[in-house]
mmCIF file of N, CA and C in Angstrom:
data_model
loop_
_atom_site.group_PDB
_atom_site.id
_atom_site.type_symbol
_atom_site.label_atom_id
_atom_site.label_comp_id
_atom_site.label_asym_id
_atom_site.label_seq_id
_atom_site.Cartn_x
_atom_site.Cartn_y
_atom_site.Cartn_z
ATOM 1 N N UNK A 640 81.219 -82.138 -4.378
ATOM 2 C CA UNK A 640 80.493 -81.544 -3.684
ATOM 3 C C UNK A 640 80.517 -80.279 -2.554
ATOM 4 N N UNK A 641 78.893 -78.990 -2.729
ATOM 5 C CA UNK A 641 79.817 -77.712 -1.398
ATOM 6 C C UNK A 641 78.805 -77.685 -1.113
ATOM 7 N N UNK A 642 79.386 -77.088 0.284
ATOM 8 C CA UNK A 642 78.199 -77.173 1.448
ATOM 9 C C UNK A 642 78.176 -75.818 1.563
ATOM 10 N N UNK A 643 77.058 -75.575 1.189
ATOM 11 C CA UNK A 643 77.414 -73.939 1.412
ATOM 12 C C UNK A 643 76.803 -73.577 2.941
ATOM 13 N N UNK A 644 77.045 -72.561 3.312
ATOM 14 C CA UNK A 644 76.304 -71.798 5.080
ATOM 15 C C UNK A 644 75.530 -70.845 3.956
ATOM 16 N N UNK A 645 73.841 -70.978 4.385
ATOM 17 C CA UNK A 645 73.264 -69.439 3.903
ATOM 18 C C UNK A 645 73.414 -68.670 4.620
ATOM 19 N N UNK A 646 73.348 -67.484 3.663
ATOM 20 C CA UNK A 646 72.959 -66.589 5.295
ATOM 21 C C UNK A 646 71.488 -65.827 5.283
ATOM 22 N N UNK A 647 71.321 -65.635 6.735
ATOM 23 C CA UNK A 647 70.195 -65.557 6.733
ATOM 24 C C UNK A 647 70.183 -64.018 8.091
ATOM 25 N N UNK A 648 69.516 -62.928 7.649
ATOM 26 C CA UNK A 648 68.776 -62.322 8.734
ATOM 27 C C UNK A 648 68.591 -62.926 10.077
ATOM 28 N N UNK A 649 68.777 -61.915 11.631
ATOM 29 C CA UNK A 649 69.109 -62.287 12.552
ATOM 30 C C UNK A 649 67.372 -61.765 13.236
ATOM 31 N N UNK A 650 66.809 -63.028 13.676
ATOM 32 C CA UNK A 650 65.772 -62.947 13.565
ATOM 33 C C UNK A 650 64.592 -63.783 12.545
ATOM 34 N N UNK A 651 65.509 -64.719 11.522
ATOM 35 C CA UNK A 651 64.237 -65.104 10.634
ATOM 36 C C UNK A 651 64.626 -66.331 10.283
ATOM 37 N N UNK A 652 63.489 -66.958 10.513
ATOM 38 C CA UNK A 652 62.847 -68.319 10.964
ATOM 39 C C UNK A 652 62.363 -68.721 9.545
ATOM 40 N N UNK A 653 63.236 -69.491 8.965
ATOM 41 C CA UNK A 653 63.171 -69.565 7.693
ATOM 42 C C UNK A 653 61.908 -71.324 8.185
ATOM 43 N N UNK A 654 61.313 -72.000 6.676
ATOM 44 C CA UNK A 654 60.727 -72.984 7.097
ATOM 45 C C UNK A 654 61.649 -74.428 7.197
ATOM 46 N N UNK A 655 61.840 -75.197 8.017
ATOM 47 C CA UNK A 655 62.634 -76.343 8.162
ATOM 48 C C UNK A 655 61.902 -78.093 7.938
ATOM 49 N N UNK A 656 62.523 -78.099 6.446
ATOM 50 C CA UNK A 656 62.587 -79.506 6.428
ATOM 51 C C UNK A 656 63.304 -80.723 6.506
ATOM 52 N N UNK A 657 62.482 -81.638 7.422
ATOM 53 C CA UNK A 657 63.587 -82.467 8.185
ATOM 54 C C UNK A 657 64.420 -83.271 7.265
ATOM 55 N N UNK A 658 65.420 -83.461 6.978
ATOM 56 C CA UNK A 658 66.245 -84.678 6.611
ATOM 57 C C UNK A 658 65.438 -85.760 5.803
ATOM 58 N N UNK A 659 66.394 -86.101 5.299
ATOM 59 C CA UNK A 659 65.304 -87.503 4.463
ATOM 60 C C UNK A 659 65.382 -89.346 5.238
ATOM 61 N N UNK A 660 64.925 -89.751 5.791
ATOM 62 C CA UNK A 660 65.261 -91.120 7.010
ATOM 63 C C UNK A 660 66.193 -91.844 6.475
ATOM 64 N N UNK A 661 66.251 -91.687 4.551
ATOM 65 C CA UNK A 661 67.050 -92.690 4.536
ATOM 66 C C UNK A 661 68.237 -92.687 4.884
ATOM 67 N N UNK A 662 68.503 -91.974 5.188
ATOM 68 C CA UNK A 662 69.696 -91.307 6.094
ATOM 69 C C UNK A 662 70.174 -91.795 7.419
ATOM 70 N N UNK A 663 69.045 -92.864 8.427
ATOM 71 C CA UNK A 663 69.066 -93.253 9.293
ATOM 72 C C UNK A 663 68.951 -94.163 9.254
ATOM 73 N N UNK A 664 69.086 -95.142 8.323
ATOM 74 C CA UNK A 664 69.038 -96.212 7.155
ATOM 75 C C UNK A 664 70.691 -96.824 7.216
ATOM 76 N N UNK A 665 71.552 -95.992 6.719
ATOM 77 C CA UNK A 665 72.372 -95.890 5.839
ATOM 78 C C UNK A 665 73.261 -96.330 7.184
ATOM 79 N N UNK A 666 72.950 -94.920 8.267
ATOM 80 C CA UNK A 666 74.165 -94.746 8.948
ATOM 81 C C UNK A 666 74.321 -95.625 9.786
ATOM 82 N N UNK A 667 73.236 -95.514 10.554
ATOM 83 C CA UNK A 667 72.068 -95.819 11.941
ATOM 84 C C UNK A 667 72.622 -95.817 12.777
ATOM 85 N N UNK A 668 71.895 -96.036 14.155
ATOM 86 C CA UNK A 668 72.149 -95.650 15.204
ATOM 87 C C UNK A 668 73.656 -95.207 15.625
ATOM 88 N N UNK A 669 74.504 -96.135 15.607
ATOM 89 C CA UNK A 669 75.344 -95.622 15.784
ATOM 90 C C UNK A 669 76.509 -94.483 14.891
ATOM 91 N N UNK A 670 76.295 -94.685 14.308
ATOM 92 C CA UNK A 670 76.577 -94.176 12.814
ATOM 93 C C UNK A 670 76.288 -92.140 13.461
ATOM 94 N N UNK A 671 75.139 -92.520 13.985
ATOM 95 C CA UNK A 671 74.572 -90.681 13.692
ATOM 96 C C UNK A 671 75.084 -90.112 15.565
ATOM 97 N N UNK A 672 75.216 -91.392 16.348
ATOM 98 C CA UNK A 672 76.123 -90.619 17.011
ATOM 99 C C UNK A 672 77.846 -90.308 17.096
ATOM 100 N N UNK A 673 77.880 -91.526 16.217
ATOM 101 C CA UNK A 673 79.344 -90.949 15.861
ATOM 102 C C UNK A 673 80.188 -89.731 15.684
ATOM 103 N N UNK A 674 78.728 -89.633 14.555
ATOM 104 C CA UNK A 674 79.251 -88.420 14.027
ATOM 105 C C UNK A 674 78.328 -86.765 14.937
ATOM 106 N N UNK A 675 77.372 -86.763 15.735
ATOM 107 C CA UNK A 675 77.445 -86.148 16.613
ATOM 108 C C UNK A 675 78.604 -86.413 18.020
ATOM 109 N N UNK A 676 79.337 -86.974 17.917
ATOM 110 C CA UNK A 676 79.844 -87.285 19.206
ATOM 111 C C UNK A 676 81.480 -86.447 18.954
ATOM 112 N N UNK A 677 82.051 -86.527 16.866
ATOM 113 C CA UNK A 677 83.026 -86.125 16.747
ATOM 114 C C UNK A 677 82.996 -84.997 16.337
ATOM 115 N N UNK A 678 81.335 -83.902 16.450
ATOM 116 C CA UNK A 678 81.566 -83.073 16.355
ATOM 117 C C UNK A 678 81.381 -81.668 17.676
ATOM 118 N N UNK A 679 80.594 -82.902 18.245
ATOM 119 C CA UNK A 679 80.427 -81.891 19.498
ATOM 120 C C UNK A 679 82.400 -81.831 20.197
ATOM 121 N N UNK A 680 83.574 -83.222 19.874
ATOM 122 C CA UNK A 680 84.435 -82.843 19.908
ATOM 123 C C UNK A 680 84.922 -81.642 19.005
ATOM 124 N N UNK A 681 84.978 -81.654 17.911
ATOM 125 C CA UNK A 681 85.395 -80.241 16.496
ATOM 126 C C UNK A 681 84.701 -78.718 17.965
ATOM 127 N N UNK A 682 83.687 -79.074 18.227
ATOM 128 C CA UNK A 682 83.251 -77.510 18.218
ATOM 129 C C UNK A 682 83.956 -77.256 19.898
ATOM 130 N N UNK A 683 84.075 -78.365 20.283
ATOM 131 C CA UNK A 683 84.775 -77.996 22.097
ATOM 132 C C UNK A 683 86.094 -76.931 21.884
ATOM 133 N N UNK A 684 87.120 -77.395 21.151
ATOM 134 C CA UNK A 684 88.441 -76.924 20.387
ATOM 135 C C UNK A 684 87.878 -76.294 19.767
ATOM 136 N N UNK A 685 86.715 -75.548 19.022
ATOM 137 C CA UNK A 685 86.509 -74.528 17.992
ATOM 138 C C UNK A 685 86.513 -72.994 19.749
ATOM 139 N N UNK A 686 86.147 -72.031 18.907
ATOM 140 C CA UNK A 686 85.831 -70.619 19.145
ATOM 141 C C UNK A 686 84.912 -70.505 19.904
ATOM 142 N N UNK A 687 83.494 -71.020 19.681
ATOM 143 C CA UNK A 687 82.635 -71.433 20.441
ATOM 144 C C UNK A 687 82.799 -72.691 21.937
ATOM 145 N N UNK A 688 84.287 -73.149 22.029
ATOM 146 C CA UNK A 688 83.583 -73.898 22.888
ATOM 147 C C UNK A 688 83.544 -73.569 23.587
ATOM 148 N N UNK A 689 83.451 -73.095 24.804
ATOM 149 C CA UNK A 689 83.199 -72.320 26.032
ATOM 150 C C UNK A 689 81.906 -72.680 26.727
ATOM 151 N N UNK A 690 80.743 -72.766 24.775
ATOM 152 C CA UNK A 690 79.633 -72.707 25.265
ATOM 153 C C UNK A 690 78.762 -74.050 25.926
ATOM 154 N N UNK A 691 79.609 -75.571 25.458
ATOM 155 C CA UNK A 691 79.257 -76.327 26.339
ATOM 156 C C UNK A 691 80.425 -77.366 27.191
ATOM 157 N N UNK A 692 79.541 -78.046 28.313
ATOM 158 C CA UNK A 692 79.631 -77.679 29.389
ATOM 159 C C UNK A 692 81.827 -78.724 28.922
ATOM 160 N N UNK A 693 82.801 -77.725 30.417
ATOM 161 C CA UNK A 693 83.686 -78.205 30.527
ATOM 162 C C UNK A 693 84.271 -79.693 30.580
ATOM 163 N N UNK A 694 83.107 -80.494 31.593
ATOM 164 C CA UNK A 694 82.958 -81.193 32.730
ATOM 165 C C UNK A 694 82.696 -82.043 32.160
ATOM 166 N N UNK A 695 83.807 -82.939 31.124
ATOM 167 C CA UNK A 695 83.751 -84.495 30.922
ATOM 168 C C UNK A 695 82.145 -84.857 30.755
ATOM 169 N N UNK A 696 82.230 -84.977 32.124
ATOM 170 C CA UNK A 696 80.247 -86.156 32.441
ATOM 171 C C UNK A 696 79.181 -85.794 31.379
ATOM 172 N N UNK A 697 79.606 -84.168 32.228
ATOM 173 C CA UNK A 697 78.023 -83.065 30.873
ATOM 174 C C UNK A 697 78.093 -82.856 29.994
ATOM 175 N N UNK A 698 79.627 -83.029 29.746
ATOM 176 C CA UNK A 698 80.228 -83.061 28.133
ATOM 177 C C UNK A 698 79.699 -84.320 27.419
ATOM 178 N N UNK A 699 79.651 -85.345 28.013
ATOM 179 C CA UNK A 699 79.108 -86.728 26.721
ATOM 180 C C UNK A 699 77.489 -86.650 26.357
ATOM 181 N N UNK A 700 76.919 -86.379 28.756
ATOM 182 C CA UNK A 700 74.948 -85.916 28.729
ATOM 183 C C UNK A 700 74.891 -85.692 27.473
ATOM 184 N N UNK A 701 75.373 -84.204 27.431
ATOM 185 C CA UNK A 701 75.326 -83.473 26.452
ATOM 186 C C UNK A 701 74.987 -84.012 24.351
ATOM 187 N N UNK A 702 76.727 -84.884 24.594
ATOM 188 C CA UNK A 702 76.389 -85.297 23.115
ATOM 189 C C UNK A 702 75.328 -86.640 23.004
ATOM 190 N N UNK A 703 74.900 -87.129 24.010
ATOM 191 C CA UNK A 703 74.161 -87.712 23.819
ATOM 192 C C UNK A 703 72.320 -87.364 23.738
ATOM 193 N N UNK A 704 72.178 -86.274 24.698
ATOM 194 C CA UNK A 704 70.662 -85.686 24.333
ATOM 195 C C UNK A 704 70.576 -84.396 22.761
ATOM 196 N N UNK A 705 71.837 -84.475 22.189
ATOM 197 C CA UNK A 705 72.002 -84.450 20.676
ATOM 198 C C UNK A 705 71.914 -85.456 20.118
ATOM 199 N N UNK A 706 72.530 -86.755 19.488
ATOM 200 C CA UNK A 706 72.227 -87.326 18.958
ATOM 201 C C UNK A 706 71.045 -87.952 19.187
ATOM 202 N N UNK A 707 70.060 -88.371 20.278
ATOM 203 C CA UNK A 707 69.381 -88.688 20.528
ATOM 204 C C UNK A 707 67.390 -87.568 19.654
ATOM 205 N N UNK A 708 68.087 -86.504 19.288
ATOM 206 C CA UNK A 708 67.323 -85.959 19.333
ATOM 207 C C UNK A 708 67.201 -85.686 17.668
ATOM 208 N N UNK A 709 68.597 -85.935 17.155
ATOM 209 C CA UNK A 709 68.908 -86.330 15.547
ATOM 210 C C UNK A 709 68.354 -87.714 14.990
ATOM 211 N N UNK A 710 68.940 -88.471 15.858
ATOM 212 C CA UNK A 710 67.570 -90.051 15.734
ATOM 213 C C UNK A 710 66.439 -89.873 15.743
ATOM 214 N N UNK A 711 65.925 -89.191 16.529
ATOM 215 C CA UNK A 711 64.659 -89.175 16.149
ATOM 216 C C UNK A 711 64.094 -88.596 15.267
ATOM 217 N N UNK A 712 65.055 -87.145 14.745
ATOM 218 C CA UNK A 712 64.679 -86.360 13.584
ATOM 219 C C UNK A 712 64.261 -87.341 12.652
ATOM 220 N N UNK A 713 65.314 -88.345 12.184
ATOM 221 C CA UNK A 713 66.044 -89.000 11.233
ATOM 222 C C UNK A 713 64.446 -90.418 10.688
ATOM 223 N N UNK A 714 64.016 -90.464 11.897
ATOM 224 C CA UNK A 714 62.277 -91.258 12.268
ATOM 225 C C UNK A 714 62.559 -92.500 12.921
ATOM 226 N N UNK A 715 63.608 -92.410 13.408
ATOM 227 C CA UNK A 715 63.775 -93.422 14.421
ATOM 228 C C UNK A 715 63.377 -93.370 15.426
ATOM 229 N N UNK A 716 63.946 -93.920 17.158
ATOM 230 C CA UNK A 716 63.159 -94.101 18.094
ATOM 231 C C UNK A 716 62.504 -92.413 18.623
ATOM 232 N N UNK A 717 62.296 -92.288 19.409
ATOM 233 C CA UNK A 717 61.375 -90.939 20.316
ATOM 234 C C UNK A 717 62.237 -91.202 21.790
ATOM 235 N N UNK A 718 63.433 -91.026 20.987
ATOM 236 C CA UNK A 718 64.273 -91.322 22.695
ATOM 237 C C UNK A 718 64.602 -89.872 23.396
ATOM 238 N N UNK A 719 64.997 -88.572 22.297
ATOM 239 C CA UNK A 719 64.427 -87.528 22.626
ATOM 240 C C UNK A 719 63.218 -86.851 23.784
ATOM 241 N N UNK A 720 62.603 -87.415 22.933
ATOM 242 C CA UNK A 720 61.459 -86.763 24.052
ATOM 243 C C UNK A 720 60.845 -87.722 25.349
ATOM 244 N N UNK A 721 61.076 -88.810 25.263
ATOM 245 C CA UNK A 721 61.357 -89.319 26.394
ATOM 246 C C UNK A 721 61.866 -88.926 27.101
ATOM 247 N N UNK A 722 63.756 -89.229 27.343
ATOM 248 C CA UNK A 722 64.238 -88.171 27.681
ATOM 249 C C UNK A 722 64.095 -86.827 28.406
ATOM 250 N N UNK A 723 63.921 -86.355 27.779
ATOM 251 C CA UNK A 723 64.137 -84.540 27.883
ATOM 252 C C UNK A 723 62.663 -84.004 27.788
ATOM 253 N N UNK A 724 61.318 -84.551 26.669
ATOM 254 C CA UNK A 724 60.276 -84.009 26.334
ATOM 255 C C UNK A 724 60.367 -83.512 25.445
ATOM 256 N N UNK A 725 59.467 -82.187 24.991
ATOM 257 C CA UNK A 725 59.513 -81.979 23.541
ATOM 258 C C UNK A 725 60.497 -81.302 22.991
ATOM 259 N N UNK A 726 61.658 -81.355 22.159
ATOM 260 C CA UNK A 726 62.761 -80.082 21.959
ATOM 261 C C UNK A 726 62.822 -79.421 22.671
ATOM 262 N N UNK A 727 61.385 -77.868 21.648
ATOM 263 C CA UNK A 727 61.596 -76.668 22.316
ATOM 264 C C UNK A 727 62.908 -75.989 22.230
ATOM 265 N N UNK A 728 64.046 -76.455 20.709
ATOM 266 C CA UNK A 728 65.611 -76.343 20.760
ATOM 267 C C UNK A 728 65.338 -75.151 21.495
ATOM 268 N N UNK A 729 64.705 -74.075 20.751
ATOM 269 C CA UNK A 729 64.740 -72.245 21.007
ATOM 270 C C UNK A 729 64.595 -71.963 22.235
ATOM 271 N N UNK A 730 64.011 -72.559 22.906
ATOM 272 C CA UNK A 730 64.079 -71.983 24.908
ATOM 273 C C UNK A 730 64.973 -72.904 25.637
ATOM 274 N N UNK A 731 65.467 -74.444 24.469
ATOM 275 C CA UNK A 731 66.087 -74.959 25.778
ATOM 276 C C UNK A 731 67.446 -73.760 24.871
ATOM 277 N N UNK A 732 67.990 -73.101 23.991
ATOM 278 C CA UNK A 732 69.669 -72.704 24.124
ATOM 279 C C UNK A 732 69.556 -71.516 24.150
ATOM 280 N N UNK A 733 68.502 -70.514 24.723
ATOM 281 C CA UNK A 733 67.548 -69.173 25.442
ATOM 282 C C UNK A 733 68.683 -68.743 25.666
ATOM 283 N N UNK A 734 69.368 -69.280 27.504
ATOM 284 C CA UNK A 734 70.222 -69.028 28.706
ATOM 285 C C UNK A 734 72.140 -68.838 27.675
ATOM 286 N N UNK A 735 71.705 -69.449 26.319
ATOM 287 C CA UNK A 735 73.454 -69.183 26.231
ATOM 288 C C UNK A 735 73.085 -68.490 24.356
ATOM 289 N N UNK A 736 74.171 -67.624 24.781
ATOM 290 C CA UNK A 736 74.409 -66.709 23.739
ATOM 291 C C UNK A 736 75.000 -67.045 22.075
ATOM 292 N N UNK A 737 73.887 -67.612 21.484
ATOM 293 C CA UNK A 737 74.402 -67.889 20.277
ATOM 294 C C UNK A 737 74.318 -66.943 19.062
ATOM 295 N N UNK A 738 75.808 -66.620 18.109
ATOM 296 C CA UNK A 738 75.583 -65.065 17.505
ATOM 297 C C UNK A 738 75.581 -66.259 15.872
ATOM 298 N N UNK A 739 75.476 -65.114 15.243
ATOM 299 C CA UNK A 739 75.458 -66.283 13.673
ATOM 300 C C UNK A 739 77.190 -66.292 13.603
ATOM 301 N N UNK A 740 77.892 -66.247 14.002
ATOM 302 C CA UNK A 740 79.809 -66.403 13.475
ATOM 303 C C UNK A 740 79.007 -68.420 14.394
ATOM 304 N N UNK A 741 79.101 -67.679 15.538
ATOM 305 C CA UNK A 741 78.735 -68.990 16.267
ATOM 306 C C UNK A 741 78.274 -70.136 15.808
ATOM 307 N N UNK A 742 76.933 -69.530 14.704
ATOM 308 C CA UNK A 742 76.227 -70.539 14.024
ATOM 309 C C UNK A 742 76.883 -70.649 12.658
ATOM 310 N N UNK A 743 78.049 -70.646 12.331
ATOM 311 C CA UNK A 743 78.568 -70.438 11.580
ATOM 312 C C UNK A 743 79.793 -71.201 11.715
ATOM 313 N N UNK A 744 80.424 -71.482 12.469
ATOM 314 C CA UNK A 744 81.089 -72.106 13.842
ATOM 315 C C UNK A 744 80.915 -73.424 13.774
ATOM 316 N N UNK A 745 79.293 -73.507 14.350
ATOM 317 C CA UNK A 745 78.672 -74.715 14.266
ATOM 318 C C UNK A 745 78.655 -75.499 12.810
ATOM 319 N N UNK A 746 78.366 -75.346 11.813
ATOM 320 C CA UNK A 746 78.823 -75.678 10.657
ATOM 321 C C UNK A 746 79.146 -75.923 10.124
ATOM 322 N N UNK A 747 81.074 -75.477 10.637
ATOM 323 C CA UNK A 747 81.719 -75.270 9.269
ATOM 324 C C UNK A 747 81.813 -76.977 9.906
ATOM 325 N N UNK A 748 82.209 -76.667 11.484
ATOM 326 C CA UNK A 748 82.464 -78.146 11.855
ATOM 327 C C UNK A 748 81.399 -79.686 11.061
ATOM 328 N N UNK A 749 80.562 -79.008 10.667
ATOM 329 C CA UNK A 749 79.419 -79.981 10.231
ATOM 330 C C UNK A 749 80.086 -79.997 8.329
ATOM 331 N N UNK A 750 80.783 -78.656 7.337
ATOM 332 C CA UNK A 750 81.513 -79.312 6.977
ATOM 333 C C UNK A 750 82.355 -80.649 7.079
ATOM 334 N N UNK A 751 82.988 -79.845 8.239
ATOM 335 C CA UNK A 751 84.362 -80.872 7.834
ATOM 336 C C UNK A 751 83.780 -82.668 7.944
ATOM 337 N N UNK A 752 82.362 -83.128 8.172
ATOM 338 C CA UNK A 752 82.621 -84.450 8.688
ATOM 339 C C UNK A 752 81.247 -84.900 7.893
ATOM 340 N N UNK A 753 80.831 -83.941 7.264
ATOM 341 C CA UNK A 753 79.974 -85.106 6.970
ATOM 342 C C UNK A 753 80.091 -85.826 5.185
ATOM 343 N N UNK A 754 81.278 -85.275 4.218
ATOM 344 C CA UNK A 754 81.131 -85.678 3.549
ATOM 345 C C UNK A 754 81.902 -87.339 4.074
ATOM 346 N N UNK A 755 82.676 -87.020 4.975
ATOM 347 C CA UNK A 755 83.105 -88.147 5.090
ATOM 348 C C UNK A 755 82.439 -89.738 5.208
ATOM 349 N N UNK A 756 81.096 -89.612 5.654
ATOM 350 C CA UNK A 756 80.505 -90.531 5.619
ATOM 351 C C UNK A 756 79.957 -90.961 4.819
ATOM 352 N N UNK A 757 80.561 -91.145 3.601
ATOM 353 C CA UNK A 757 79.770 -91.676 1.760
ATOM 354 C C UNK A 757 78.086 -91.806 1.888
ATOM 355 N N UNK A 758 77.402 -90.858 2.145
ATOM 356 C CA UNK A 758 76.395 -90.548 2.133
ATOM 357 C C UNK A 758 75.898 -90.224 0.602
ATOM 358 N N UNK A 759 75.031 -90.660 -0.278
ATOM 359 C CA UNK A 759 75.253 -90.131 -1.699
ATOM 360 C C UNK A 759 74.777 -88.648 -2.198
ATOM 361 N N UNK A 760 75.410 -87.589 -2.646
ATOM 362 C CA UNK A 760 74.833 -86.773 -2.863
ATOM 363 C C UNK A 760 73.048 -86.145 -2.491
ATOM 364 N N UNK A 761 72.751 -86.381 -2.520
ATOM 365 C CA UNK A 761 71.392 -86.689 -2.239
ATOM 366 C C UNK A 761 70.793 -86.289 -0.533
ATOM 367 N N UNK A 762 71.608 -87.276 -0.064
ATOM 368 C CA UNK A 762 70.716 -87.587 1.342
ATOM 369 C C UNK A 762 71.806 -86.558 1.637
ATOM 370 N N UNK A 763 73.355 -86.611 1.662
ATOM 371 C CA UNK A 763 73.824 -85.516 1.990
ATOM 372 C C UNK A 763 73.350 -83.502 1.582
ATOM 373 N N UNK A 764 72.331 -83.894 0.954
ATOM 374 C CA UNK A 764 72.562 -82.409 0.532
ATOM 375 C C UNK A 764 70.801 -82.679 1.689
ATOM 376 N N UNK A 765 70.679 -83.473 1.657
ATOM 377 C CA UNK A 765 69.168 -83.258 2.290
ATOM 378 C C UNK A 765 69.224 -83.020 3.653
ATOM 379 N N UNK A 766 70.449 -83.545 4.644
ATOM 380 C CA UNK A 766 71.244 -83.553 6.038
ATOM 381 C C UNK A 766 71.785 -82.147 6.020
ATOM 382 N N UNK A 767 72.191 -81.594 4.739
ATOM 383 C CA UNK A 767 73.242 -79.941 5.259
ATOM 384 C C UNK A 767 72.174 -79.329 5.376
ATOM 385 N N UNK A 768 70.958 -78.985 4.311
ATOM 386 C CA UNK A 768 69.777 -77.954 4.550
ATOM 387 C C UNK A 768 69.169 -78.104 5.424
ATOM 388 N N UNK A 769 69.015 -79.401 6.072
ATOM 389 C CA UNK A 769 68.405 -79.172 7.420
ATOM 390 C C UNK A 769 69.122 -77.979 8.103
ATOM 391 N N UNK A 770 70.121 -78.473 8.366
ATOM 392 C CA UNK A 770 70.709 -77.820 9.366
ATOM 393 C C UNK A 770 71.152 -76.783 9.115
ATOM 394 N N UNK A 771 71.139 -76.074 8.054
ATOM 395 C CA UNK A 771 71.525 -74.487 8.044
ATOM 396 C C UNK A 771 70.139 -74.571 8.094
ATOM 397 N N UNK A 772 69.224 -74.548 7.681
ATOM 398 C CA UNK A 772 67.999 -73.814 8.054
ATOM 399 C C UNK A 772 67.955 -73.531 9.712
ATOM 400 N N UNK A 773 68.159 -75.506 10.475
ATOM 401 C CA UNK A 773 67.802 -75.598 11.742
ATOM 402 C C UNK A 773 68.328 -74.507 13.243
ATOM 403 N N UNK A 774 69.549 -74.218 12.132
ATOM 404 C CA UNK A 774 70.793 -73.940 13.254
ATOM 405 C C UNK A 774 70.277 -72.024 13.286
ATOM 406 N N UNK A 775 69.522 -72.078 11.914
ATOM 407 C CA UNK A 775 68.956 -70.393 12.044
ATOM 408 C C UNK A 775 68.454 -70.254 13.158
ATOM 409 N N UNK A 776 67.390 -70.257 13.882
ATOM 410 C CA UNK A 776 66.205 -71.492 14.751
ATOM 411 C C UNK A 776 67.243 -71.062 16.143
ATOM 412 N N UNK A 777 67.690 -71.162 15.871
ATOM 413 C CA UNK A 777 69.105 -71.303 17.997
ATOM 414 C C UNK A 777 69.635 -69.765 17.705
ATOM 415 N N UNK A 778 70.303 -69.316 16.608
ATOM 416 C CA UNK A 778 71.002 -68.137 16.795
ATOM 417 C C UNK A 778 70.318 -66.620 18.153
ATOM 418 N N UNK A 779 70.380 -66.416 18.533
ATOM 419 C CA UNK A 779 69.793 -65.511 20.052
ATOM 420 C C UNK A 779 70.681 -64.559 20.387
ATOM 421 N N UNK A 780 71.566 -64.308 19.455
ATOM 422 C CA UNK A 780 71.749 -62.985 20.013
ATOM 423 C C UNK A 780 72.506 -61.701 18.733
ATOM 424 N N UNK A 781 72.063 -60.885 18.790
ATOM 425 C CA UNK A 781 72.719 -59.939 17.436
ATOM 426 C C UNK A 781 74.111 -59.652 17.607
ATOM 427 N N UNK A 782 75.383 -59.679 16.776
ATOM 428 C CA UNK A 782 76.755 -59.640 16.760
ATOM 429 C C UNK A 782 76.871 -57.764 16.489
#
């Protein structure tokens, strides 16, 4: 199965469809947290690593917030809302210069990890399609 990165025009805001909740049932909260942990570790070593906190404690806190978000998106407990309020991720990411290339790198890191999860093709594509569209919303800087 090919996880293809879709191209979008800067400023385009396609409709986001949440991923299948069965993913959380299969992976559990621990599996989602490990996925986010592994993803962030890849990102920290990538060309966009400077966007992430250099301090280890802050970096771990960022991982926790992100995994809370994904658990919530997958129909789990409302950890993100309880700890941070409504997601408003476009606004929260505004201080960071996120380019189309940065989005591509972010997705490429997921391309490496998602096939290792052992999900069915249908569930894998459900998650991938969500990430593909969701990530376009975070791009806030033209290259």
